[in-house]
Amino acid sequence: RAKDEGKGSHRFFESAMDAEAQARRAMEIDLHDALRKGELELYFQPLFGLSQNRVTAFEALLRWNHPERGMVSPVQFIPLAEETGLIIPIGEWALHEACRIAATWADDIRIAVNISPVQFRSATLNSIVLQALARSGLAPHRLELEITESLFIDNVEATLGSLHSLRALGVRIALDDFGTGYSSLSYLRSFPFDKLKIDRSFIVDLLAHDGATAIIRAITTLADALGIETTAEGVESSEQLEILRTEGCNQIQGYFFSRPIPAGQVAALLDKLSGDRLAA
Ligand code: C2E
Ligand code: MG
Ligand code: MG
Ligand code: MG
């Protein structure tokens, strides 16, 4: 009897796996056509500079308007795009689109674009970045590429070489989700980062643990000493904002200022966030 049950649950498990594999396959087929059908869109979330007291940049964040599923989160489709290689054309499109839109903004506003490790390791990234800059007319220093710590697990030499050749184009490099990955503090010294983006998990902790402020202080102190800027991700409250300001964080990103918004709403948001928003 126990044996039968065991068999039954095994069979159930197999069909659940089938269903999951089928769902993934269906999403993969849809994602393949998403670009051509114009279902992908970039949203923009502001980074607020504390010393400038204004928006200094926006981060471009992919959205997929699926005809039946509705808005699909990048947390769901980016991994699939990476496994299938679709991240290469999608990432190229995102880079062009982000530069095109940012070129219409004021000169003192940067655009940050996420670069997947798969894109980063492809031989064409440099020429794609160059082409996006040339076609949009965006000044290179206004483009910031966000990369993640996973690039440092292996092939450190190749990663370093690619970072230097990207930097030679005049673009900036930000290390995203700092503190969550395979961090070794030593690479902060050897790699040419312009910015650390302190992961949201540390910001969430700020109101819960005393030790969290000490961690933020350690990061901003180290970054300062190395001439690297810091951005705090996922700031949702004025309490968090005040701690980060005290600890010398350079920029704030999070729902406290704004959720990611469509390009058409950027001008109105800049209007709303200008003036004495913080002094109030
Ligand atoms: P990320 O680059 O770390 O982006 C920040 C994520 O945090 C975004 O999620 C943003 O909407 C969310 N966020 C911002 N402020 C807050 C806040 O105050 N509270 C909370 N709870 N969340 C906040 P999103 O847009 O869902 O993107 C998730 C991830 O997907 C990104 O994390 C990035 O790794 C990836 N991604 C998005 N767009 C692209 C892209 O164009 N290319 C690549 N390769 N990856 C992308
Ligand atoms: Mg990012
Ligand atoms: Mg991030
Ligand atoms: Mg993150």
XYZ file of N, CA, C and O and ligand atoms in Angstrom, residues 42 45 59-63 73-75 78 82 87 94 113-116 119 146 176-177 199-200 233-236 253-256 258 260, ligand 1:
182
model
N 10.272 49.906 -21.557
C 11.126 50.304 -20.444
C 10.350 51.229 -19.521
O 9.665 52.139 -19.984
N 12.924 54.563 -13.130
C 12.815 54.908 -11.710
C 13.907 55.913 -11.352
O 15.076 55.692 -11.678
N 16.936 54.759 -13.569
C 17.284 53.389 -13.966
C 16.202 52.869 -14.900
O 15.003 53.010 -14.617
N 16.620 52.294 -16.026
C 15.689 51.681 -16.976
C 15.371 50.263 -16.517
O 16.282 49.484 -16.244
N 14.088 49.937 -16.418
C 13.668 48.609 -15.963
C 12.677 48.014 -16.951
O 11.668 48.642 -17.283
N 12.984 46.825 -17.440
C 12.169 46.176 -18.469
C 10.807 45.744 -17.949
O 10.694 45.248 -16.825
N 9.813 45.920 -18.781
C 8.463 45.414 -18.508
C 7.972 44.664 -19.742
O 8.270 45.052 -20.864
N 6.723 40.226 -14.641
C 7.871 40.819 -13.946
C 9.188 40.356 -14.571
O 9.323 39.201 -14.974
N 10.171 41.249 -14.622
C 11.488 40.828 -15.115
C 12.112 39.725 -14.264
O 12.911 38.941 -14.770
N 11.719 39.655 -13.001
C 12.223 38.586 -12.137
C 11.839 37.225 -12.735
O 12.539 36.233 -12.575
N 13.529 37.541 -17.139
C 14.961 37.732 -17.396
C 15.740 36.403 -17.282
O 16.539 36.090 -18.170
N 17.872 34.733 -20.237
C 19.294 34.419 -20.110
C 19.580 32.980 -20.519
O 20.543 32.708 -21.238
N 18.269 37.136 -24.158
C 18.702 38.355 -23.476
C 19.633 39.175 -24.379
O 19.726 40.394 -24.209
N 17.011 47.145 -25.312
C 16.858 47.966 -24.099
C 17.914 49.072 -24.051
O 17.616 50.215 -23.696
N 21.459 51.383 -17.104
C 20.904 50.228 -17.807
C 21.508 48.948 -17.221
O 22.723 48.860 -17.052
N 20.638 47.988 -16.895
C 21.106 46.710 -16.361
C 21.697 45.850 -17.472
O 21.091 45.686 -18.534
N 22.869 45.280 -17.208
C 23.524 44.401 -18.174
C 23.620 43.005 -17.555
O 24.247 42.820 -16.509
N 22.979 42.034 -18.205
C 23.035 40.654 -17.717
C 24.449 40.090 -17.876
O 25.174 40.454 -18.812
N 25.072 38.942 -21.381
C 25.439 40.041 -22.300
C 26.872 40.472 -22.073
O 27.617 40.748 -23.019
N 24.880 48.823 -15.236
C 24.802 48.130 -13.947
C 25.134 46.650 -14.134
O 24.457 45.951 -14.883
N 25.694 46.504 -9.045
C 24.306 46.412 -8.586
C 24.186 45.404 -7.445
O 25.001 44.490 -7.323
N 23.144 45.569 -6.633
C 22.828 44.613 -5.558
C 24.043 44.326 -4.689
O 24.272 43.181 -4.279
N 22.361 46.889 -1.765
C 21.158 46.087 -1.988
C 20.035 46.441 -1.011
O 20.264 46.761 0.150
N 18.824 46.333 -1.533
C 17.616 46.649 -0.768
C 17.542 45.905 0.573
O 17.008 46.428 1.549
N 19.307 51.271 -2.607
C 18.151 50.749 -3.354
C 16.984 50.474 -2.415
O 17.200 50.083 -1.264
N 15.785 50.628 -2.895
C 14.612 50.157 -2.147
C 14.284 50.982 -0.926
O 13.799 50.453 0.074
N 14.520 52.287 -0.977
C 14.195 53.159 0.152
C 12.704 53.486 0.101
O 12.208 53.997 -0.904
N 12.003 53.137 1.166
C 10.549 53.301 1.167
C 10.046 54.295 2.197
O 8.870 54.670 2.177
N 17.244 55.606 -4.090
C 16.324 55.069 -5.099
C 15.292 54.240 -4.362
O 15.646 53.445 -3.493
N 14.033 54.422 -4.683
C 13.033 53.587 -4.020
C 11.653 54.194 -4.093
O 11.471 55.313 -4.568
N 10.670 53.419 -3.620
C 9.280 53.846 -3.705
C 9.041 55.142 -2.944
O 8.053 55.828 -3.202
N 9.911 55.478 -1.969
C 9.739 56.736 -1.237
C 9.660 57.901 -2.221
O 8.850 58.811 -2.051
N 9.646 57.410 -5.911
C 8.767 56.997 -7.008
C 8.967 55.531 -7.357
O 10.074 55.017 -7.286
N 8.939 52.733 -10.474
C 9.287 52.884 -11.891
C 8.053 53.338 -12.685
O 6.952 52.869 -12.417
P 17.544 45.715 -9.994
O 18.408 46.115 -11.118
O 18.193 45.579 -8.655
O 16.350 46.779 -9.961
C 15.732 47.244 -8.791
C 14.425 46.522 -8.528
O 13.917 46.950 -7.272
C 13.356 46.850 -9.548
O 12.527 45.700 -9.674
C 12.575 47.950 -8.846
O 11.251 48.086 -9.310
C 12.606 47.453 -7.423
N 12.439 48.522 -6.448
C 12.845 49.806 -6.551
N 12.534 50.503 -5.453
C 11.906 49.651 -4.606
C 11.340 49.790 -3.288
O 11.355 50.853 -2.673
N 10.793 48.664 -2.738
C 10.756 47.475 -3.400
N 10.196 46.434 -2.807
N 11.292 47.303 -4.648
C 11.856 48.379 -5.227
P 12.068 45.174 -11.123
O 11.772 46.334 -12.013
O 11.019 44.146 -10.892
O 13.373 44.472 -11.688
C 13.890 43.346 -11.030
C 15.243 42.968 -11.581
O 15.132 42.540 -12.948
C 16.248 44.116 -11.603
O 16.798 44.321 -10.310
C 17.247 43.589 -12.609
O 18.110 42.667 -12.011
C 16.338 42.850 -13.596
N 16.100 43.720 -14.767
C 15.164 44.670 -14.963
N 15.308 45.271 -16.175
C 16.387 44.691 -16.762
C 17.071 44.860 -18.039
O 16.740 45.731 -18.863
N 18.138 44.039 -18.286
C 18.551 43.102 -17.369
N 19.612 42.314 -17.682
N 17.959 42.920 -16.170
C 16.882 43.706 -15.869
